[in-house]
Tab-separated table of C-alpha atoms in Angstrom:
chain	number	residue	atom	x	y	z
A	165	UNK	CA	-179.548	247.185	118.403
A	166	UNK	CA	-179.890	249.523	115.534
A	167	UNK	CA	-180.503	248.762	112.094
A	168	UNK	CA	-177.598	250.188	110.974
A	169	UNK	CA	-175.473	247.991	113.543
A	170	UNK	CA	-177.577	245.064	112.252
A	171	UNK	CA	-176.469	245.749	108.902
A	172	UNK	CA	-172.707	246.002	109.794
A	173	UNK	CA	-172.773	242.561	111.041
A	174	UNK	CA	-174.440	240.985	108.192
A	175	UNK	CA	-177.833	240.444	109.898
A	176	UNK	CA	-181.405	242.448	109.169
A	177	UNK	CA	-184.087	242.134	111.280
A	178	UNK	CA	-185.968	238.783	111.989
A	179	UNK	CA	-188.080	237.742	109.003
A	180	UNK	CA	-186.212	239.583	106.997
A	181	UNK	CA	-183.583	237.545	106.498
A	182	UNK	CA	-179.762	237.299	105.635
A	183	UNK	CA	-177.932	239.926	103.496
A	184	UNK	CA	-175.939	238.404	100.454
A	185	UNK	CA	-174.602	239.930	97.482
A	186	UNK	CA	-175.970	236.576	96.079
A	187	UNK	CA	-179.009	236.507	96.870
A	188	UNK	CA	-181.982	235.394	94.372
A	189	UNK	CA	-180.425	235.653	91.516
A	190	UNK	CA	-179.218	239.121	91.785
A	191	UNK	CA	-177.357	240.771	88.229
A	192	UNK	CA	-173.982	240.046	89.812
A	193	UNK	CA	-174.762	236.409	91.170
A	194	UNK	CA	-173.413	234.481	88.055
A	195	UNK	CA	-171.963	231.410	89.578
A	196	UNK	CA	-168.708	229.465	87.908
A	197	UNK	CA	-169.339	226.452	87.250
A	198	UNK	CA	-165.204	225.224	86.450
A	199	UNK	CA	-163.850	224.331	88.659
A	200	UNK	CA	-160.077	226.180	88.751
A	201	UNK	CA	-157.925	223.491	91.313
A	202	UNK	CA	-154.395	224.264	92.298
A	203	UNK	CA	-154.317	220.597	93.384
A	204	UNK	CA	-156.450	217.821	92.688
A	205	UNK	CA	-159.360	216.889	94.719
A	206	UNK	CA	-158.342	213.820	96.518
A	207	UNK	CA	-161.630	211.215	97.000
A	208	UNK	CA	-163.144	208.923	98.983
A	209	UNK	CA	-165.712	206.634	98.228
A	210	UNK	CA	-167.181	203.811	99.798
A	211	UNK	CA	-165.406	199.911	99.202
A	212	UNK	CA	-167.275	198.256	96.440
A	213	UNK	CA	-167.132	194.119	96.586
A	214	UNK	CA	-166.989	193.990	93.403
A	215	UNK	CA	-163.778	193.026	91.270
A	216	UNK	CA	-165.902	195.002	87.870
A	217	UNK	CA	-166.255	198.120	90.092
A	218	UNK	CA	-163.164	197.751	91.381
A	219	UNK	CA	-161.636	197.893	87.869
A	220	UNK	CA	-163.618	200.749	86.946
A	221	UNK	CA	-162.395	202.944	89.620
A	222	UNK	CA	-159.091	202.542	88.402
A	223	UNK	CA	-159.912	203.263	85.139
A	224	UNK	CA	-161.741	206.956	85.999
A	225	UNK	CA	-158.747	207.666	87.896
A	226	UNK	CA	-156.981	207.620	84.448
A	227	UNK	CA	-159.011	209.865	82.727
A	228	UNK	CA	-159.956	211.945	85.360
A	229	UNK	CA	-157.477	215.604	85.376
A	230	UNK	CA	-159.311	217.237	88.430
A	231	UNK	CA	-159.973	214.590	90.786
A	232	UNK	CA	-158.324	211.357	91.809
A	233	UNK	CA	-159.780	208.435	94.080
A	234	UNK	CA	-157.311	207.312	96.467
A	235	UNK	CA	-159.218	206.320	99.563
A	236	UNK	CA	-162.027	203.484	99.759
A	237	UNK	CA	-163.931	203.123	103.175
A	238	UNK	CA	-165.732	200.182	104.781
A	239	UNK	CA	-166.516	197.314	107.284
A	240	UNK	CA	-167.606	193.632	107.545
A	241	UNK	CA	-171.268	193.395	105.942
A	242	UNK	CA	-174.193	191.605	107.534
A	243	UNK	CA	-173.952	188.764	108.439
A	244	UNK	CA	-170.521	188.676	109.377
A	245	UNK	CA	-170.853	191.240	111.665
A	246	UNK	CA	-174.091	190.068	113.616
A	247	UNK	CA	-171.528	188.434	116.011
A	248	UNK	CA	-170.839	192.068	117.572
A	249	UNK	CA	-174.512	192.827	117.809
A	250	UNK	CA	-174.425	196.223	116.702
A	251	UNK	CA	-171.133	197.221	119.220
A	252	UNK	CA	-167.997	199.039	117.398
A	253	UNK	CA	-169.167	199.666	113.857
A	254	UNK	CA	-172.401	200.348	112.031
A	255	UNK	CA	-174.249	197.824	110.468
A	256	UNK	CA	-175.110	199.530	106.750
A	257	UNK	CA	-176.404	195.990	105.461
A	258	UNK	CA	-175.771	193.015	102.938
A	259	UNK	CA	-173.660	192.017	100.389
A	260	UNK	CA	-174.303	188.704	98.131
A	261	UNK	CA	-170.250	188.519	97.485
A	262	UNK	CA	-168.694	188.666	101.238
A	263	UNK	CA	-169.728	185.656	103.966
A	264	UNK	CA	-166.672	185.250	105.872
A	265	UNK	CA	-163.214	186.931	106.529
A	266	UNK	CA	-161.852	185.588	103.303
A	267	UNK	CA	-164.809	186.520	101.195
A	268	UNK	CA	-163.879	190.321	102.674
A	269	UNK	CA	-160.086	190.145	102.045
A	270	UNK	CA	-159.831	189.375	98.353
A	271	UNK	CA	-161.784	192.178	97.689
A	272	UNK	CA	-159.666	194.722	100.176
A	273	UNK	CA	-156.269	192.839	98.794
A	274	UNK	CA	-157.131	193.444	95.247
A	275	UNK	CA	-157.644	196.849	95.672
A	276	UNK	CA	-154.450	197.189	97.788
A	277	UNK	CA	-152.926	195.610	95.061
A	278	UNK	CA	-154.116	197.964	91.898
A	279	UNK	CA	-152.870	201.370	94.561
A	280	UNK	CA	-155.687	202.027	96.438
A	281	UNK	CA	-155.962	202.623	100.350
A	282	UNK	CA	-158.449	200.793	102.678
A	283	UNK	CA	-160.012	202.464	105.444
A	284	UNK	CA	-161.752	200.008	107.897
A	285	UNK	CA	-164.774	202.019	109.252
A	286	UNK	CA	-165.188	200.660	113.468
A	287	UNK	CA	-167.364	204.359	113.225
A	288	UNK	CA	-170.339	203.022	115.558
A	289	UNK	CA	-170.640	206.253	118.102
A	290	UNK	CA	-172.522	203.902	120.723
A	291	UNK	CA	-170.749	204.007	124.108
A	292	UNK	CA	-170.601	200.245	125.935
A	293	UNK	CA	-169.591	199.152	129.054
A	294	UNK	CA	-166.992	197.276	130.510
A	295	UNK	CA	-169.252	194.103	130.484
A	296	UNK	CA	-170.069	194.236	127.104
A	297	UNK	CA	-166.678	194.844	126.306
A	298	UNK	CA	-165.615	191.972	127.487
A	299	UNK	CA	-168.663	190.171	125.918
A	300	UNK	CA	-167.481	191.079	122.534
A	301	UNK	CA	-163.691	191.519	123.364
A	302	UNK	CA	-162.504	188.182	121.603
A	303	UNK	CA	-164.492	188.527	118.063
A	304	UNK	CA	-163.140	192.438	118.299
A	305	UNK	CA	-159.527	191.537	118.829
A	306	UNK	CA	-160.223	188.423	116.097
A	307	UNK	CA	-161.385	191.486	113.594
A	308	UNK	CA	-158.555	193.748	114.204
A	309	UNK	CA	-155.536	190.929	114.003
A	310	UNK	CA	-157.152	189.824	110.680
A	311	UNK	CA	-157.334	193.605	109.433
A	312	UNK	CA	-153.840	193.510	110.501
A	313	UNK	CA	-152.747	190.203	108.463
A	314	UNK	CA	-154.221	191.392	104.969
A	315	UNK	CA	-152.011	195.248	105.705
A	316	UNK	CA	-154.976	197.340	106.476
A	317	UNK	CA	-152.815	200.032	108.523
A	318	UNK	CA	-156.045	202.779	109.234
A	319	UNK	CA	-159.217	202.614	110.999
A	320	UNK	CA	-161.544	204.660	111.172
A	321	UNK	CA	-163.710	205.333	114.628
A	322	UNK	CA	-166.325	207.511	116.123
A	323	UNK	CA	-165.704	206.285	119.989
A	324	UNK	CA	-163.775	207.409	122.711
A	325	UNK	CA	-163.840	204.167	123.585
A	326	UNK	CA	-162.414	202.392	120.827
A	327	UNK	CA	-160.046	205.190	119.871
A	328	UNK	CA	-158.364	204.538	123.232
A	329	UNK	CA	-158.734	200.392	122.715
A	330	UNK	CA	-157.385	201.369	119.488
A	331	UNK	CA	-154.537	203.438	120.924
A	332	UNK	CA	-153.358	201.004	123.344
A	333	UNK	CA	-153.811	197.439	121.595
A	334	UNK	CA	-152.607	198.602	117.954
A	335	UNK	CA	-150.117	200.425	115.770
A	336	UNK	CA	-152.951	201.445	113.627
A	337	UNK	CA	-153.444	205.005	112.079
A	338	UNK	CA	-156.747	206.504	113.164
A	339	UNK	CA	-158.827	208.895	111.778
A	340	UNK	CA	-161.984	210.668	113.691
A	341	UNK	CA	-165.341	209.784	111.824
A	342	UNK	CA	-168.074	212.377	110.906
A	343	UNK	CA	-170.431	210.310	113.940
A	344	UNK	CA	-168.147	211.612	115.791
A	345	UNK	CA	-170.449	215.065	115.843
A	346	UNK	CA	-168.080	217.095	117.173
A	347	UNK	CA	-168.774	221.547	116.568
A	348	UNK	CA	-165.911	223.019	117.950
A	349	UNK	CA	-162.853	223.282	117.744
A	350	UNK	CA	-161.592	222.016	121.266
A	351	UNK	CA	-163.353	219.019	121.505
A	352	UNK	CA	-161.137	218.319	118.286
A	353	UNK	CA	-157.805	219.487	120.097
A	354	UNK	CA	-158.522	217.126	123.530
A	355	UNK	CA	-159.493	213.914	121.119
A	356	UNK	CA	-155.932	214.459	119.196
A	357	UNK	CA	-153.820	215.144	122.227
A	358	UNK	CA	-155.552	212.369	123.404
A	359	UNK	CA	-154.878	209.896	120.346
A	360	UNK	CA	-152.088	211.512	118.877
A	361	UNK	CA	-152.421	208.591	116.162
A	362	UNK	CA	-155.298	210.498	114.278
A	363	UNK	CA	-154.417	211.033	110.657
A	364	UNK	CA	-157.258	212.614	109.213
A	365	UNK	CA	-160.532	214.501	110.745
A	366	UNK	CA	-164.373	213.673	109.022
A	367	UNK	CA	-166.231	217.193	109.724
A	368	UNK	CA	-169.682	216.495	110.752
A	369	UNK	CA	-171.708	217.445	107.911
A	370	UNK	CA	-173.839	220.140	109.469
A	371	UNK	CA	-170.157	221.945	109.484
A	372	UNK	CA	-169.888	221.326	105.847
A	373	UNK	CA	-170.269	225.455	105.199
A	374	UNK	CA	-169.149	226.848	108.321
A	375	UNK	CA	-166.242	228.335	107.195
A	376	UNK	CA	-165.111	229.930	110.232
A	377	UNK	CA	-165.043	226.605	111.683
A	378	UNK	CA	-163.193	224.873	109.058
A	379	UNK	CA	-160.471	227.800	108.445
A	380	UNK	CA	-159.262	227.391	111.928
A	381	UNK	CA	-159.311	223.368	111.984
A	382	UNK	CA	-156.933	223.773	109.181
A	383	UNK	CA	-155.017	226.307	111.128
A	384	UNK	CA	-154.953	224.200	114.840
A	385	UNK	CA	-154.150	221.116	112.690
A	386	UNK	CA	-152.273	221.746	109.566
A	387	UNK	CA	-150.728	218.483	108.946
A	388	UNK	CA	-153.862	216.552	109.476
A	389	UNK	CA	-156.234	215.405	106.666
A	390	UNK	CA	-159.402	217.522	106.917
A	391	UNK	CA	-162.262	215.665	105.268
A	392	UNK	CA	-165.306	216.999	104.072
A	393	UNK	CA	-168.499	215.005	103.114
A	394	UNK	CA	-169.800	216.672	99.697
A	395	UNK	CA	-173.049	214.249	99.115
A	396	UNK	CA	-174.699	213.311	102.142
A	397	UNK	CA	-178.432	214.259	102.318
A	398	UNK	CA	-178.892	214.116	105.400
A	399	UNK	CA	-181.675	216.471	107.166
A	400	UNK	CA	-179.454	219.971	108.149
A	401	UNK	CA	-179.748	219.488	112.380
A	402	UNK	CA	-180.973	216.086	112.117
A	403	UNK	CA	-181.788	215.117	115.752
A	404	UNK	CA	-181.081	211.085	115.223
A	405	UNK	CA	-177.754	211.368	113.532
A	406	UNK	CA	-175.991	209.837	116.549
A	407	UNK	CA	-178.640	207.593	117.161
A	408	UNK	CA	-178.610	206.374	113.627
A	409	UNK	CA	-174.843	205.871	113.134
A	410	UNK	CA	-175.368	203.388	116.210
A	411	UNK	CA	-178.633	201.438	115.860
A	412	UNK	CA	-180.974	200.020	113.093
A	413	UNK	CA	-183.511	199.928	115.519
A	414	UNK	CA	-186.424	201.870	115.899
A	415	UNK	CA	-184.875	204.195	112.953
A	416	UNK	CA	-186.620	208.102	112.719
A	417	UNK	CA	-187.683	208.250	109.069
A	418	UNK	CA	-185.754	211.569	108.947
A	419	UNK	CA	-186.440	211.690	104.587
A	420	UNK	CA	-189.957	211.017	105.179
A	421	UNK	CA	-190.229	213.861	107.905
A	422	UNK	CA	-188.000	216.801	105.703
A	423	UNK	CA	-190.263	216.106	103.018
A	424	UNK	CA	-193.736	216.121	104.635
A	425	UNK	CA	-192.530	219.277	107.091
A	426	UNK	CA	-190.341	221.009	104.641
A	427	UNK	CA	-191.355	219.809	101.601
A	428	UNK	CA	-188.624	218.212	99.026
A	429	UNK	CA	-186.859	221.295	97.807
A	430	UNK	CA	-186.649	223.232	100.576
A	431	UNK	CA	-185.135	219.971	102.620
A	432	UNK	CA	-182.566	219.861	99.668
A	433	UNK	CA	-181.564	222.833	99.907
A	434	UNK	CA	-181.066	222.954	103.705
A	435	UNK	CA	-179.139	220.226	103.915
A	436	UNK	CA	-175.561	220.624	103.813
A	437	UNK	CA	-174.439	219.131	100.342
A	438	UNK	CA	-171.341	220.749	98.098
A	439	UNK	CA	-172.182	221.195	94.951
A	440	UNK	CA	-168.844	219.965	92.502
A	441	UNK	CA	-168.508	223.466	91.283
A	442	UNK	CA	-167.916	224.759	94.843
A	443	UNK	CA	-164.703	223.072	95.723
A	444	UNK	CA	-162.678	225.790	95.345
A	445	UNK	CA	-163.640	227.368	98.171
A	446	UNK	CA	-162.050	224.375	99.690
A	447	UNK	CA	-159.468	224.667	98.444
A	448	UNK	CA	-158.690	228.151	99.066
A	449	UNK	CA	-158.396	227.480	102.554
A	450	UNK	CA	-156.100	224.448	102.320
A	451	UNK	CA	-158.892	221.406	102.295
A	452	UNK	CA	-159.067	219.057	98.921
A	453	UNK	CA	-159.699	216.098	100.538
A	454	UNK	CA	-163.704	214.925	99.755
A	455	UNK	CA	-165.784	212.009	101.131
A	456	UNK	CA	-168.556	210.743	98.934
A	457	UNK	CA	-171.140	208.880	100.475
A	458	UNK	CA	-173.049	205.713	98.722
A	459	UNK	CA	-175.010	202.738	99.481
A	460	UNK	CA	-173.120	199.412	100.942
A	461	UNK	CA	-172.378	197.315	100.839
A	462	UNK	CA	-174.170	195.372	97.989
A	463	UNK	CA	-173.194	198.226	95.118
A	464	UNK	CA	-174.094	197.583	91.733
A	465	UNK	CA	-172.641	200.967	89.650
A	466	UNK	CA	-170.610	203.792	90.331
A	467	UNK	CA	-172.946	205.886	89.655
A	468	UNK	CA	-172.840	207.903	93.417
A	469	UNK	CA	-169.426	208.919	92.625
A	470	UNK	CA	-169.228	208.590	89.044
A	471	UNK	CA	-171.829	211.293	87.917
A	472	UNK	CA	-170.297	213.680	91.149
A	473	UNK	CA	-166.495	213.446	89.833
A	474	UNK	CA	-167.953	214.098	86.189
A	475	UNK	CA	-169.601	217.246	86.906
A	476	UNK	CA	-166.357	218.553	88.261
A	477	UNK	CA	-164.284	217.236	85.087
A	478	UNK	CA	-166.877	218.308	83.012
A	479	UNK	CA	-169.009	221.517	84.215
A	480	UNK	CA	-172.794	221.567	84.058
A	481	UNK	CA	-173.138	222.228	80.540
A	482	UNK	CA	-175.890	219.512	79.019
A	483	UNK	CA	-177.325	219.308	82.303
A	484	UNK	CA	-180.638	219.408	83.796
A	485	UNK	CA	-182.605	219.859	86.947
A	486	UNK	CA	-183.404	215.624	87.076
A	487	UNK	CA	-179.734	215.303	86.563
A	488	UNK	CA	-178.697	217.591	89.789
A	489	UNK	CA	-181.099	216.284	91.621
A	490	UNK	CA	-181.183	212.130	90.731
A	491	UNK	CA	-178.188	212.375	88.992
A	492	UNK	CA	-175.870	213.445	91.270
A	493	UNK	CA	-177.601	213.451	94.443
A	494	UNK	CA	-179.913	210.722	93.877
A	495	UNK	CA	-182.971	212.304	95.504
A	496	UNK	CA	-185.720	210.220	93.535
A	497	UNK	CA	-187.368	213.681	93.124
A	498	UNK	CA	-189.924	213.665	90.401
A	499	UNK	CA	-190.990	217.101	89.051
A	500	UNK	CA	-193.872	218.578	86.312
A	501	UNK	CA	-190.912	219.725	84.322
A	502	UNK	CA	-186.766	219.225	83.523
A	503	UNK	CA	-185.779	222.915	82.770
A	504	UNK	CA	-181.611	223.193	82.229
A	505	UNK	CA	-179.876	223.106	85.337
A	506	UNK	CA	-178.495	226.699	83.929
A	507	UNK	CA	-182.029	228.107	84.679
A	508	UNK	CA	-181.942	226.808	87.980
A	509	UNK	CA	-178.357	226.925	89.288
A	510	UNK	CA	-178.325	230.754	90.041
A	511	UNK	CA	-181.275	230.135	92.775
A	512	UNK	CA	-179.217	227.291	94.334
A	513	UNK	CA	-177.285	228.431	97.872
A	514	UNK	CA	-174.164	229.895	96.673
A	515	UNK	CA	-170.777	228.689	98.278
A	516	UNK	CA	-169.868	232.754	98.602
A	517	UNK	CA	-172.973	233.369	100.516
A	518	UNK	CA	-171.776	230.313	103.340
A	519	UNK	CA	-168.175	232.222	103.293
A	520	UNK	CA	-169.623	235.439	104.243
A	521	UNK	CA	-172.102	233.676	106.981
A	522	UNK	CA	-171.993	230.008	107.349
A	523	UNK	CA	-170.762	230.292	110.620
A	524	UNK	CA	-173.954	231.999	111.777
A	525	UNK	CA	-176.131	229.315	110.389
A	526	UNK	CA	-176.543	227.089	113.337
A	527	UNK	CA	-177.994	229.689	115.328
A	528	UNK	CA	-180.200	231.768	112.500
A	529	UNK	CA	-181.437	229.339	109.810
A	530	UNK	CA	-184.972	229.694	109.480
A	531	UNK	CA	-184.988	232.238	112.479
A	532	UNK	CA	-183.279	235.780	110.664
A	533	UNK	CA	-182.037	234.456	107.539
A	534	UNK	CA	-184.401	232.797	105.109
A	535	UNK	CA	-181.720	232.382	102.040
A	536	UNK	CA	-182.372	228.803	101.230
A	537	UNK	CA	-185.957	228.858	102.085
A	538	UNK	CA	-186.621	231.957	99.623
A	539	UNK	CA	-184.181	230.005	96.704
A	540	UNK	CA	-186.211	227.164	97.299
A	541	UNK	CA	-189.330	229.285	96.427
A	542	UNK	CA	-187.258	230.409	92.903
A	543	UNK	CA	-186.932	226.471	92.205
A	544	UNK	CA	-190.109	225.054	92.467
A	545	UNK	CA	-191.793	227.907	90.370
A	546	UNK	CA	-189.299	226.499	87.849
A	547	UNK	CA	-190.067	222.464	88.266
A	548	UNK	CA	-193.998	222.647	88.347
């Protein structure tokens, strides 16, 4: 193919890397950090058992003009939920406040109670057999009754299996979790005409900036709730994702290997996190619904979504490379120096560059486009 043709398509040749009007902090790169919403973003965030954080949810929601939290997401903590042995839902750990079924719905019924929606999270992508199905059948149908007695009406899964279990044995709403790890757009048209209960879709994170993909979701399904995961660090192709949605054992240390192999910038950058002054790109193609991941289940601040929502109330003004980094994304980088995040920001991936060519990324990163890789190069030279 000819250079020229190359060019046309938005590609040079490998090594070279992809074309952007954005690139490297080019005179016409200057990025907007307001965000300018037609609607509000509407936010989830992971169920705090904890009546204080509870409270204080509540009270951002009525301060904050930009964003609002409607949606909290969970499941049973260890050790409740040793009974299923790691079947239906991921285990994500403890919490010193929840022992038993009644422990867990006080917290769910007082946030029902102050407005807020509870998604139960059965998101374990591990296929089982009829066997063990009927193994764990009676603490499952146990779970679900009880979800139904305290007016959870949603669940959230990542199974086939337990979508159609779901389907058959409930009046539930569903929605399809990100461990789903579905990248096309089909797979997403059987599930739903399959389960025509699904409310909402969870993109898979390494989807986050294909915008391609996303546009035409929204198209297919434009009366479902398309989710997007803006905080997630996860390693961009990470080869255990389904394995770690499903099983605490023998866990790949995927932080430990982006940081060795790519070293901690460049994994940053290459992974597939929104930065809050990106969102209207969202939103110009119909999607302000936002997922924001934290630690459960024992959470002691709001700090995973508190710092996030600010910097979209609030711009980056003030702000400074430690508080991108372990402020908002809670990296625990540690760098020579703290230059503003305004010296920085320009090198960061730009959302416009991922509207342009995010849907190429899967198949070029690191191959014929070197963007990130190249910004990341900008950064350090800034940090050390």
């Amino acid at each position: 193919m000819k250079r020229r043709e190359l060019i046309k398509l938005g590609l040079l040749s490998a090594g070279i890397g992809l074309t952007s009007d954005f690139a490297l902090g080019a005179s016409d790169s200057k990025i907007d950090t307001s965000l300018k919403v037609s609607d509000k973003n509407i936010v989830s965030v992971p169920m705090p058992f904890d009546y204080g954080l509870l409270d204080e949810i509540c009270d951002m929601n009525e301060k904050l003009k930009k964003s609002e939290i409607k949606t909290l997401y969970g499941n049973m903590p260890v050790p409740v939920t040793k009974v299923f042995h790691e079947q239906f839902q991921s285990e994500k750990g403890f919490s010193e406040n929840v022992h038993n079924y009644n422990d867990f719905a006080k917290y769910v019924t007082y946030a029902q109670d102050k407005g807020l929606h509870f998604v139960y999270v059965l998101n374990s992508p591990k296929p089982f057999s009829e066997e063990t199905y009927k193994k764990y059948k009676r603490p499952l149908k146990k779970l679900l009754s009880f979800l139904r007695d305290i007016g959870v009406t949603e669940v959230k899964a990542a199974n086939s299996q337990i979508m159609e279990i779901l389907s058959e044995e409930t009046d539930f709403d569903l929605s399809a979790s990100t461990s789903f790890e579905y990248h096309n757009i089909a797979q997403y048209q059987n599930l739903i005409k399959a389960y025509p209960r699904i409310k909402a879709i969870n993109v898979s994170i390494d989807d986050n900036r294909n915008f391609v993909f996303l546009k035409n979701l929204k198209r297919v399904f434009p009366d479902k709730k398309i989710e997007i995961m803006l905080n997630e660090r996860c390693l961009h192709g990470c080869p255990a994702r389904i394995s770690h949605a499903a099983s605490n054992y023998k866990i790949w240390n995927c932080w430990k290997y982006a940081e060795e192999q790519l070293g901690k910038v460049e994994w940053f950058l290459m992974t597939n996190v929104i930065y809050p002054w990106s969102l209207d790109a969202y939103h110009k193609i119909g999607i302000n619904h936002f997922k924001i991941f934290g630690s459960r289940y024992n959470i002691k601040n709001s700090d995973s979504f508190r710092v996030y929502l600010s910097c979209i109330e609030n711009g980056t003004d003030g702000m400074t490379a430690d508080d991108l980094f372990n402020g908002i994304y809670q990296t625990h980088f540690r760098f020579d120096k703290n230059p503003p995040l305004s010296d920085i920001i320009k090198y960061l991936p730009d959302i416009r560059h991922f509207e342009k060519y995010g849907d190429k990324c899967t198949n070029i990163c690191g191959i014929d486009c070197k963007y990130c890789l190249k910004n990341a190069d900008k950064i350090k030279e800034l940090l050390v």
